[in-house]
Coordinates of C-alpha atoms in Angstrom, one line a residue:
X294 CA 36.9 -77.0 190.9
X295 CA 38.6 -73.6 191.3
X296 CA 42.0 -73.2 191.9
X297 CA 40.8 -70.5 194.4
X298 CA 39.4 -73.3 196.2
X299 CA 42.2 -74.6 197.8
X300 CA 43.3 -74.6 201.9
X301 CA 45.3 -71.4 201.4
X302 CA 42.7 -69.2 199.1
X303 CA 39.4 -67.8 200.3
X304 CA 36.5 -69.0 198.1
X305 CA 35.9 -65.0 196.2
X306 CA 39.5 -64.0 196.5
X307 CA 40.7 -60.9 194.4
X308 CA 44.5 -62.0 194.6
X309 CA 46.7 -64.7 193.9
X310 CA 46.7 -67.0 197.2
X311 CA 49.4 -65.8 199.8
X312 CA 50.7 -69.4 201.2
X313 CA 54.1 -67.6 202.2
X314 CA 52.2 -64.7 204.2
X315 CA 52.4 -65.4 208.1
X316 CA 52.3 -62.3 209.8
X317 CA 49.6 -61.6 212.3
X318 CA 47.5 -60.1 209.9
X319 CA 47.8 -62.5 206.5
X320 CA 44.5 -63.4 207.9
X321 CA 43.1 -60.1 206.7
X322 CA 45.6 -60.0 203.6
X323 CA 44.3 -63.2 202.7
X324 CA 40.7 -62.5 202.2
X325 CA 40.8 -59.9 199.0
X326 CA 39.4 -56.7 198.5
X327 CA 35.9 -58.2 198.6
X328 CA 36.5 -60.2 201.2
X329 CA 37.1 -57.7 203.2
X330 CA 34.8 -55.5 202.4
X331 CA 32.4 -58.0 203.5
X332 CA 34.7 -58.0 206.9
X333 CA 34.0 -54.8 207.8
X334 CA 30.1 -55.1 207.2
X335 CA 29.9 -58.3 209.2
X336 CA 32.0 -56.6 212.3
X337 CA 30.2 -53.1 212.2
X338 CA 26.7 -55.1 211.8
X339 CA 27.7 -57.4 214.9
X340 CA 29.6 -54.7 216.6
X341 CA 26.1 -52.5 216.7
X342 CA 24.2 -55.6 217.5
X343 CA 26.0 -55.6 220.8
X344 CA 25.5 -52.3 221.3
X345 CA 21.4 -52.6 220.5
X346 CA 21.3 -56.0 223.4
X347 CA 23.1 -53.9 226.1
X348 CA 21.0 -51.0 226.1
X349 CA 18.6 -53.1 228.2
X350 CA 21.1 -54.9 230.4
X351 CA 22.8 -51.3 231.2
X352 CA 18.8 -49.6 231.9
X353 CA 17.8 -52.7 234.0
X354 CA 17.9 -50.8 237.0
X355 CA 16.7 -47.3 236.0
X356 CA 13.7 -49.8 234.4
X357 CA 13.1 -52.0 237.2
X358 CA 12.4 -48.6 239.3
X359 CA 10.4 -47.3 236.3
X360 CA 8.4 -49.8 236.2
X361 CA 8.3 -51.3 239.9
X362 CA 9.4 -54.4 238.6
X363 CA 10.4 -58.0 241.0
X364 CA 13.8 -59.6 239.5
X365 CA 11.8 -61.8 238.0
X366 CA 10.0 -59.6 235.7
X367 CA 13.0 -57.8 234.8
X368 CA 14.9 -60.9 233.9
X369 CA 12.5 -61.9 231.7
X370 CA 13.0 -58.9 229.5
X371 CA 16.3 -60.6 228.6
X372 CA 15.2 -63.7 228.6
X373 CA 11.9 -62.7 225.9
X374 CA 15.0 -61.4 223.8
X375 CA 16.6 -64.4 223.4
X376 CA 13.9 -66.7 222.9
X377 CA 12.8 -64.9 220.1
X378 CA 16.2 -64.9 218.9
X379 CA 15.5 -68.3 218.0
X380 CA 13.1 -67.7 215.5
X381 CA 15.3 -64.4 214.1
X382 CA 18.0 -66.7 213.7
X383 CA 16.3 -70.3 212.0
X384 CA 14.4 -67.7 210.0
X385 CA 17.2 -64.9 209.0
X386 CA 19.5 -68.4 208.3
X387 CA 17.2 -70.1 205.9
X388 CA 17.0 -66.6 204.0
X389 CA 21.1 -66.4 204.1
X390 CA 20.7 -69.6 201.9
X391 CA 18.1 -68.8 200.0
X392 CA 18.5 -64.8 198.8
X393 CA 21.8 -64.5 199.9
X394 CA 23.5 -63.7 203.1
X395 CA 24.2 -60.0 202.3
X396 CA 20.4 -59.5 201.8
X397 CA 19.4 -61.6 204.3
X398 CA 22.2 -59.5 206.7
X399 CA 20.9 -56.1 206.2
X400 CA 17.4 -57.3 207.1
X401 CA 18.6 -58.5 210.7
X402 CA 20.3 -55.2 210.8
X403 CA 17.1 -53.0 210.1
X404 CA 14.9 -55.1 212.5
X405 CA 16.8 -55.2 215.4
X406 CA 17.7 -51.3 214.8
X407 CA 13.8 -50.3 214.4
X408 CA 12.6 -52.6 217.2
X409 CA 15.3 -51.3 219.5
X410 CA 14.2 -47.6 219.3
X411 CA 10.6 -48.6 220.0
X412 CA 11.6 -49.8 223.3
X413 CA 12.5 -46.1 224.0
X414 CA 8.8 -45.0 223.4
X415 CA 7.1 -48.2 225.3
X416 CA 4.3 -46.4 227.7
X417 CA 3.9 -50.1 229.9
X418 CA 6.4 -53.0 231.0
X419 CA 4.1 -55.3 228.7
X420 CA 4.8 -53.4 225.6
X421 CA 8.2 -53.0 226.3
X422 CA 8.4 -56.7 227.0
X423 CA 6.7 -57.4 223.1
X424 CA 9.5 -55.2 221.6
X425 CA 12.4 -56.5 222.7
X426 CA 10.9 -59.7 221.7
X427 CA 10.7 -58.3 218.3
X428 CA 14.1 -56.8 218.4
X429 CA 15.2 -60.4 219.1
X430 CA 14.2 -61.6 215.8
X431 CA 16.9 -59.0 214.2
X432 CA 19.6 -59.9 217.0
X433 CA 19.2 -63.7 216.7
X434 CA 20.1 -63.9 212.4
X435 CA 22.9 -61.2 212.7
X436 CA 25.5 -62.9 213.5
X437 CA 24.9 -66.2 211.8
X438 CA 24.4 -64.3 208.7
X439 CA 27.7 -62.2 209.1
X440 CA 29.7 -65.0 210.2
X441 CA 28.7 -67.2 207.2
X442 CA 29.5 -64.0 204.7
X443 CA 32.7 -64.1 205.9
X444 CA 33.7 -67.4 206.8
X445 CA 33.1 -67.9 202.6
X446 CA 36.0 -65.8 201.7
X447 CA 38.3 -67.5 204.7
X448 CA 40.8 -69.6 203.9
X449 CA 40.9 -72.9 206.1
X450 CA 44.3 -71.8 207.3
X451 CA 43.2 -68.7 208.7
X452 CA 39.3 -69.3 209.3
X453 CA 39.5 -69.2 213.2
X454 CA 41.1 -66.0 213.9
X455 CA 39.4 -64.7 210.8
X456 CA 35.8 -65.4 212.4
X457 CA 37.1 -64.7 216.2
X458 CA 38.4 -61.0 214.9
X459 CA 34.3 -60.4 213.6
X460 CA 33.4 -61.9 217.0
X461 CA 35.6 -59.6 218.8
X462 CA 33.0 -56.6 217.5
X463 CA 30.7 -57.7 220.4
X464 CA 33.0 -56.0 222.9
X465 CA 33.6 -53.0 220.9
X466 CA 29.9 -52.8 220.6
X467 CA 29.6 -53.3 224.3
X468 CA 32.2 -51.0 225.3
X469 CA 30.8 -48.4 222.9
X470 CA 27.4 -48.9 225.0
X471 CA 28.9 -48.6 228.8
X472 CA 30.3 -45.2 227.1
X473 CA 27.1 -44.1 226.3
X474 CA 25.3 -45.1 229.4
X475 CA 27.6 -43.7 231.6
X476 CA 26.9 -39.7 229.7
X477 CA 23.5 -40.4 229.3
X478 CA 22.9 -41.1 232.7
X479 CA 24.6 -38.4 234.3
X480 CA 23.0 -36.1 231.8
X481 CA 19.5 -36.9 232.2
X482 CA 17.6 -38.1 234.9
X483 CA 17.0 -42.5 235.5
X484 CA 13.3 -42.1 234.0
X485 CA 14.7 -40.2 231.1
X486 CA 17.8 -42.0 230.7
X487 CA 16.6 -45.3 230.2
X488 CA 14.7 -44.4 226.6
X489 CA 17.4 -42.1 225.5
X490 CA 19.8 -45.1 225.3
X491 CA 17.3 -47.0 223.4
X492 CA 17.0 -44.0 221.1
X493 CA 20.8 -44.0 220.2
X494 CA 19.7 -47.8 218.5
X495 CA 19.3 -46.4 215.6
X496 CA 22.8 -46.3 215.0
X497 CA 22.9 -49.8 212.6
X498 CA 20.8 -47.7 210.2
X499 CA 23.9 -45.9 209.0
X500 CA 25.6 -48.9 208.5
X501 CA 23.2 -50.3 206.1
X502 CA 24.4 -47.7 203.2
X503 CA 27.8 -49.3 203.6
X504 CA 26.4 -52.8 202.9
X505 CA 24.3 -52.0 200.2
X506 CA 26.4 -50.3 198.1
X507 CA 30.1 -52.5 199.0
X508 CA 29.5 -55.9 200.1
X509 CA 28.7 -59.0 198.2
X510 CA 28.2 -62.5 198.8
X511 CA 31.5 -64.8 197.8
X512 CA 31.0 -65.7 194.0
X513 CA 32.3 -68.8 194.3
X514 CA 30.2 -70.1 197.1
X515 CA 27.3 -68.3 195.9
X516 CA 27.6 -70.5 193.0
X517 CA 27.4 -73.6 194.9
X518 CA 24.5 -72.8 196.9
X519 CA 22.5 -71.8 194.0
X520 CA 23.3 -75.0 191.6
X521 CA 21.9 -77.4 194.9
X522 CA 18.5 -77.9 195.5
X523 CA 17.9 -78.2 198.9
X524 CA 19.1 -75.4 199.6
X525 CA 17.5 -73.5 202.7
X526 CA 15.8 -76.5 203.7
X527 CA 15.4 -76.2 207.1
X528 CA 14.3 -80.6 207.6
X529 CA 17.8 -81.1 205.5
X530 CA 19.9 -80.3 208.6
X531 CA 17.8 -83.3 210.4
X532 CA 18.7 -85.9 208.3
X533 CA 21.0 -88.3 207.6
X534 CA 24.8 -87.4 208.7
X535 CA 23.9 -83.6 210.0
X536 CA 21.4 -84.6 212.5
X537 CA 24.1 -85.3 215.2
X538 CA 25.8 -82.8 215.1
X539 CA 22.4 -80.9 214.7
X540 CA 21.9 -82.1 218.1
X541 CA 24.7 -81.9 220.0
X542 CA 25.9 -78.2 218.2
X543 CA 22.5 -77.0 219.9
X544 CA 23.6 -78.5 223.3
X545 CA 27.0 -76.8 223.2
X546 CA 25.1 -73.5 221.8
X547 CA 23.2 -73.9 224.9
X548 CA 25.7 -74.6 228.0
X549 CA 28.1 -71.5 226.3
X550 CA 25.6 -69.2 225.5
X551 CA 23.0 -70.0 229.1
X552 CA 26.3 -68.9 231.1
X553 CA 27.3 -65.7 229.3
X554 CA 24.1 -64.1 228.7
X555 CA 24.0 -64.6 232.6
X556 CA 26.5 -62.5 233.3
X557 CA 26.6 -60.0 230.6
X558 CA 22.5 -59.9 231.9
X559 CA 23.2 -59.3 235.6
X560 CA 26.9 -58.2 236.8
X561 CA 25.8 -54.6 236.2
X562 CA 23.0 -55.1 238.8
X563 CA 25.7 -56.8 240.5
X564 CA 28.0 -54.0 240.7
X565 CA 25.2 -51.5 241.4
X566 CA 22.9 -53.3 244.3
X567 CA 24.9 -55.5 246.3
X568 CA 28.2 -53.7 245.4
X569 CA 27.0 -50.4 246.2
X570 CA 29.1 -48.7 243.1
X571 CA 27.9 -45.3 240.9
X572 CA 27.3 -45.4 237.4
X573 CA 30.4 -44.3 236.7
X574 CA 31.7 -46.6 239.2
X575 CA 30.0 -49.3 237.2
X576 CA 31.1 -48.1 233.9
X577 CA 35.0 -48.2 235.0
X578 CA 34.5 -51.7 236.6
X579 CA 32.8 -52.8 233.1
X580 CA 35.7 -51.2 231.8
X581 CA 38.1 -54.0 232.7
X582 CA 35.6 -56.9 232.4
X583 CA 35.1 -55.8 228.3
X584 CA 39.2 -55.3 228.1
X585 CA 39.3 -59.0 228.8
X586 CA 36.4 -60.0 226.6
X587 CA 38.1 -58.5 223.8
X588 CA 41.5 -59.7 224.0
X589 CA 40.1 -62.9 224.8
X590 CA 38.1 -62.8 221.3
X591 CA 41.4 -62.2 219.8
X592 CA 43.8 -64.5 221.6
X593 CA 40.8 -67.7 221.0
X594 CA 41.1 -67.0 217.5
X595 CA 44.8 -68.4 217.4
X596 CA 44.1 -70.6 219.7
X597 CA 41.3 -72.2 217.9
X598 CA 43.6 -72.5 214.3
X599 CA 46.5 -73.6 216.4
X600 CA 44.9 -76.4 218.9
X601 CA 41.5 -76.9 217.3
X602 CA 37.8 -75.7 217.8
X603 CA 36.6 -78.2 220.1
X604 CA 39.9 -78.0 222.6
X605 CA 39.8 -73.9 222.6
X606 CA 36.0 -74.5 223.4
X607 CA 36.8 -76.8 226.3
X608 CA 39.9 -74.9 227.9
X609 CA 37.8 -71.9 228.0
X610 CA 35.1 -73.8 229.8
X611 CA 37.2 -75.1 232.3
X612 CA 37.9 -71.5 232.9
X613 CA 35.0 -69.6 232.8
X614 CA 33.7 -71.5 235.4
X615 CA 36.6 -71.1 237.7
X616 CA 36.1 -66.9 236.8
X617 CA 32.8 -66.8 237.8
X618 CA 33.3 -68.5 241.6
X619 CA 36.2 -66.7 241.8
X620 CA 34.5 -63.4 240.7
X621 CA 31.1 -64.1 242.5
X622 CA 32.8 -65.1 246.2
X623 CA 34.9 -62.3 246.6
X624 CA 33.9 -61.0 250.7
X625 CA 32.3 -57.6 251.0
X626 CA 34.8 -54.6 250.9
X627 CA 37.2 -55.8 248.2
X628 CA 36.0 -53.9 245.2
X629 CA 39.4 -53.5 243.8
X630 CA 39.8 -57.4 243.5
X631 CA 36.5 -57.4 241.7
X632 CA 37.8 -54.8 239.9
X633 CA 40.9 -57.2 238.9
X634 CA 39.2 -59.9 238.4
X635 CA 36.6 -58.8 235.5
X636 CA 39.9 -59.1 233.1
X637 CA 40.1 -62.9 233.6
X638 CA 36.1 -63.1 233.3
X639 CA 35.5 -61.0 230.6
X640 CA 38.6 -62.7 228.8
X641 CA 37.6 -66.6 229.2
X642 CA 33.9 -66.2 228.6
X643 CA 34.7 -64.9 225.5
X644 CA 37.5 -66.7 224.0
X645 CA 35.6 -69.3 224.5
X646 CA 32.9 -68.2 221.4
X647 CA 36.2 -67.8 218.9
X648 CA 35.6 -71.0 217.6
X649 CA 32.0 -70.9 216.8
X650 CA 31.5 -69.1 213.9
X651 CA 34.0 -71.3 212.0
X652 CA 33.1 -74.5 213.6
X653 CA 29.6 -74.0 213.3
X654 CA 30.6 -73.0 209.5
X655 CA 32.4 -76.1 208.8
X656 CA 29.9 -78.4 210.2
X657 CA 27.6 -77.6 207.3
X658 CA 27.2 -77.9 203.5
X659 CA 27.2 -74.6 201.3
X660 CA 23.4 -74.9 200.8
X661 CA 22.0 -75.1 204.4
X662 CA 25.0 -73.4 206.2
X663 CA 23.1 -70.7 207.0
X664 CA 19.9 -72.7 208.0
X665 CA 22.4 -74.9 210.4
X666 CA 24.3 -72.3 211.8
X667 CA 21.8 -69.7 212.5
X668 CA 19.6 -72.4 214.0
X669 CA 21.9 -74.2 216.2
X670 CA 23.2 -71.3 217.6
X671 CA 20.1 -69.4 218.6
X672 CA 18.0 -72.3 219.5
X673 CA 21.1 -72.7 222.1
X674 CA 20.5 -69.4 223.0
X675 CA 17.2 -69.3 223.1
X676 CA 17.1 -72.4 225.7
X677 CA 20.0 -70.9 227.3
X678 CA 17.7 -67.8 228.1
X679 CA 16.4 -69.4 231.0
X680 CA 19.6 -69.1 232.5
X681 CA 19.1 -65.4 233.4
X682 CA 15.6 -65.7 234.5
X683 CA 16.6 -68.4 236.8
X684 CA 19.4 -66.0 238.4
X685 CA 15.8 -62.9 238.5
X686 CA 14.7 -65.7 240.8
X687 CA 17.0 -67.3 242.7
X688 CA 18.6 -63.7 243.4
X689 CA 15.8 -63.0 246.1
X690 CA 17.2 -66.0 248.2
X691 CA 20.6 -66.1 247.4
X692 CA 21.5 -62.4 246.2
X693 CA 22.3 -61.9 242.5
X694 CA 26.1 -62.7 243.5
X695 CA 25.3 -66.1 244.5
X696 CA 22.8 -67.0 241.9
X697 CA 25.3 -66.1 239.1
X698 CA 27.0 -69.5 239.6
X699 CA 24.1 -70.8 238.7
X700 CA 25.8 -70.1 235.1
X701 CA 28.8 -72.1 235.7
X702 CA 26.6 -75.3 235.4
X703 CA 26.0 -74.2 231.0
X704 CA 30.0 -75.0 230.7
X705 CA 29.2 -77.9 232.1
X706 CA 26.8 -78.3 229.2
X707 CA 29.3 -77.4 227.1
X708 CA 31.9 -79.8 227.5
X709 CA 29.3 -82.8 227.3
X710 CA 28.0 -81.6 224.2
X711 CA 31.6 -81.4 222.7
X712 CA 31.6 -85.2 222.8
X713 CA 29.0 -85.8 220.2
X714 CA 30.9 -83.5 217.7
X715 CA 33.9 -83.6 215.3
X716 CA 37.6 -81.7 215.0
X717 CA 36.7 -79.4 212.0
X718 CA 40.0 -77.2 211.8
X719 CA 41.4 -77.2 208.3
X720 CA 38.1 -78.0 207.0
X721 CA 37.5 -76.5 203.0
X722 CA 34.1 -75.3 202.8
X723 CA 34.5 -76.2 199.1

């Protein structure tokens, strides 16, 4: 085995391992010149993948008008996204192990970037309804894909924070797309506006030159997955010793992922119908709820090397579910509280994903990491989805604000599922 292959050397690393470095960034230090190369494309390609997904949460209302649309129908706009997502990600995860995941990464990039900018030209609600389904099958294998690429040149030391920094990209991505909304729709008019954000979509395309012509896949575990010969087989990850935590890696997937996309679906409505605020009300309300999310990114990271992936999983739980009854039962007339509040929200629903793109990594052989991790989390997803179409519904009874603790019940989820699964921290991919 290679010497690089050791607890305190990423598998590709350009440099003589650093076991001495422990500053707040020997993370980065640590992966090479190549490593973090393929850094930057995972975070810009997940960053912009973000910013694709909430160009419909953001129009929801200016579409629902368009449209004449019930809560229901609009809802399911989400939830087609992330149903398809499943497919996007078993498929674009099988591909990571079997061309490669920097190929197999700038195919989700170009899919959900085309797919996105149709939605901006969809004449019915049906159409537009078939192409975010479409743009789901990019947005499902992104991250999977990145997260793999760069998990490969982490060292088990710094894996955690190393992954939960790439994560983080999701609320610069976001933030980047509240920005956006709020010109756009003070520039043009709500029937306008809405296809103009899909437009800007085609952002990713850019970032595709970058990935071509910089980024490779980690020699070392490139080698691996091409000497075995199951690898990309998607029945492998149902057999023998990967079936369980197949199984329960889906469930967690699921309870996490059903009560985030909740609220990242439908606090904008939130904030605009039953909270009565502008658009650029709403923009500096979202303002502090993505804050949190992204210091919450960073500060899981270390707490998911420090404590463990399954404990920073379960503290965030715990708390998410507390942020949301807190956040959803404030009484009429306190906007600034639910101003205050978003920080908390945003922060623990999203420290809470930190640990999933290493434990999800280390649950998995080189060969089918890619088919285990891009399955498990977007079938969790995917079955998560029905999470925001049950809020469309229950909102006409309960108000959106009351059906949103409806997601506090996928934490729930969560924590069961963490049960079925091992403690992966320090795990060598080798």
């Amino acid at each position: 085995m290679s010497t690089h292959a050791t607890p305190h050397a990423p598998s590709g690393s350009d440099h003589p391992p650093l076991d001495q470095d422990t500053g707040s960034f020997a993370w980065f230090r640590s992966l090479g010149p190549r490593g973090r190369r393929a850094f930057a494309g995972a975070f810009g390609g997940y960053g912009l993948d973000s910013y694709d997904f909430f160009t419909l949460p953001l129009s929801m209302v200016a579409i629902e008008a368009y449209f004449l649309l019930d809560p229901g129908q609009t809802g399911l706009l989400t939830t087609v996204t992330l149903l398809s997502s499943a497919l996007g990600g078993a498929v674009a995860g099988v591909l990571a192990d079997r061309i490669g995941r920097v190929k197999a990464l700038m195919i989700t990039v170009i899919t959900y970037a085309f797919f996105t900018v149709l939605c901006g030209f969809a004449p019915s609600y049906e159409l537009l309804l078939l192409f975010r389904a479409l743009q789901g099958l990019g947005f499902g294998g992104e991250w999977a894909v990145g997260a793999i690429l760069v998990a490969e040149y982490a060292s088990a030391r710094h894996r955690g924070r190393t992954l939960a920094f790439v994560q983080s990209s999701w609320a610069v991505g976001w933030g980047l797309a509240v920005v956006v909304y709020t010109v756009v729709f003070q520039v043009f008019d709500d029937d306008t506006a809405w296809r103009v954000m899909f437009f800007t979509g085609a952002l990713p395309a850019l970032l595709i030159v970058y990935v071509r012509r910089s980024v490779t896949d980690a020699p070392e575990a490139t080698e691996r997955r091409l000497r075995s010969a199951e690898r990309g087989s998607f029945t492998a990850i149902f057999k023998g010793g990967l079936l369980r935590p197949t199984l329960f890696a889906v469930l967690l997937s699921t309870g996490v992922q059903g009560g985030y996309y909740t609220l990242a679906t439908w606090v904008p409505s939130y904030l605009d119908d039953e909270r009565g605020l502008s658009v650029v009300g709403t923009g500096g309300y979202l303002t502090f709820l993505i804050s949190g999310a992204f210091a919450g990114y960073l500060t899981g990271g270390y707490v998911t090397d420090r404590l463990g992936r399954k404990n920073n999983i379960a503290l965030f739980a715990v708390l998410s579910s507390a942020a949301i009854i807190a956040y959803t039962t404030i009484p009429e007339g306190a906007n600034t509280l639910v101003m205050v509040l978003g920080f908390p929200l945003g922060f623990c629903m999203s420290a809470i994903f930190s640990s999933f793109g290493s434990f999800l990594a280390e649950l998995y052989p080189t060969a089918v990491r890619g088919t285990g991790q891009g399955f498990t989390y977007n079938t969790g997803r995917a079955v998560g989805a029905a999470f925001p179409t049950g809020v469309g519904f229950m909102a006409d009874s309960m108000g959106v604000g009351g059906a949103l603790i409806f997601g506090a019940a996928g934490y729930g989820l969560a924590l069961i599922a963490l049960l079925g699964l091992p403690e992966t921290k320090g795990r060598d991919l080798a």
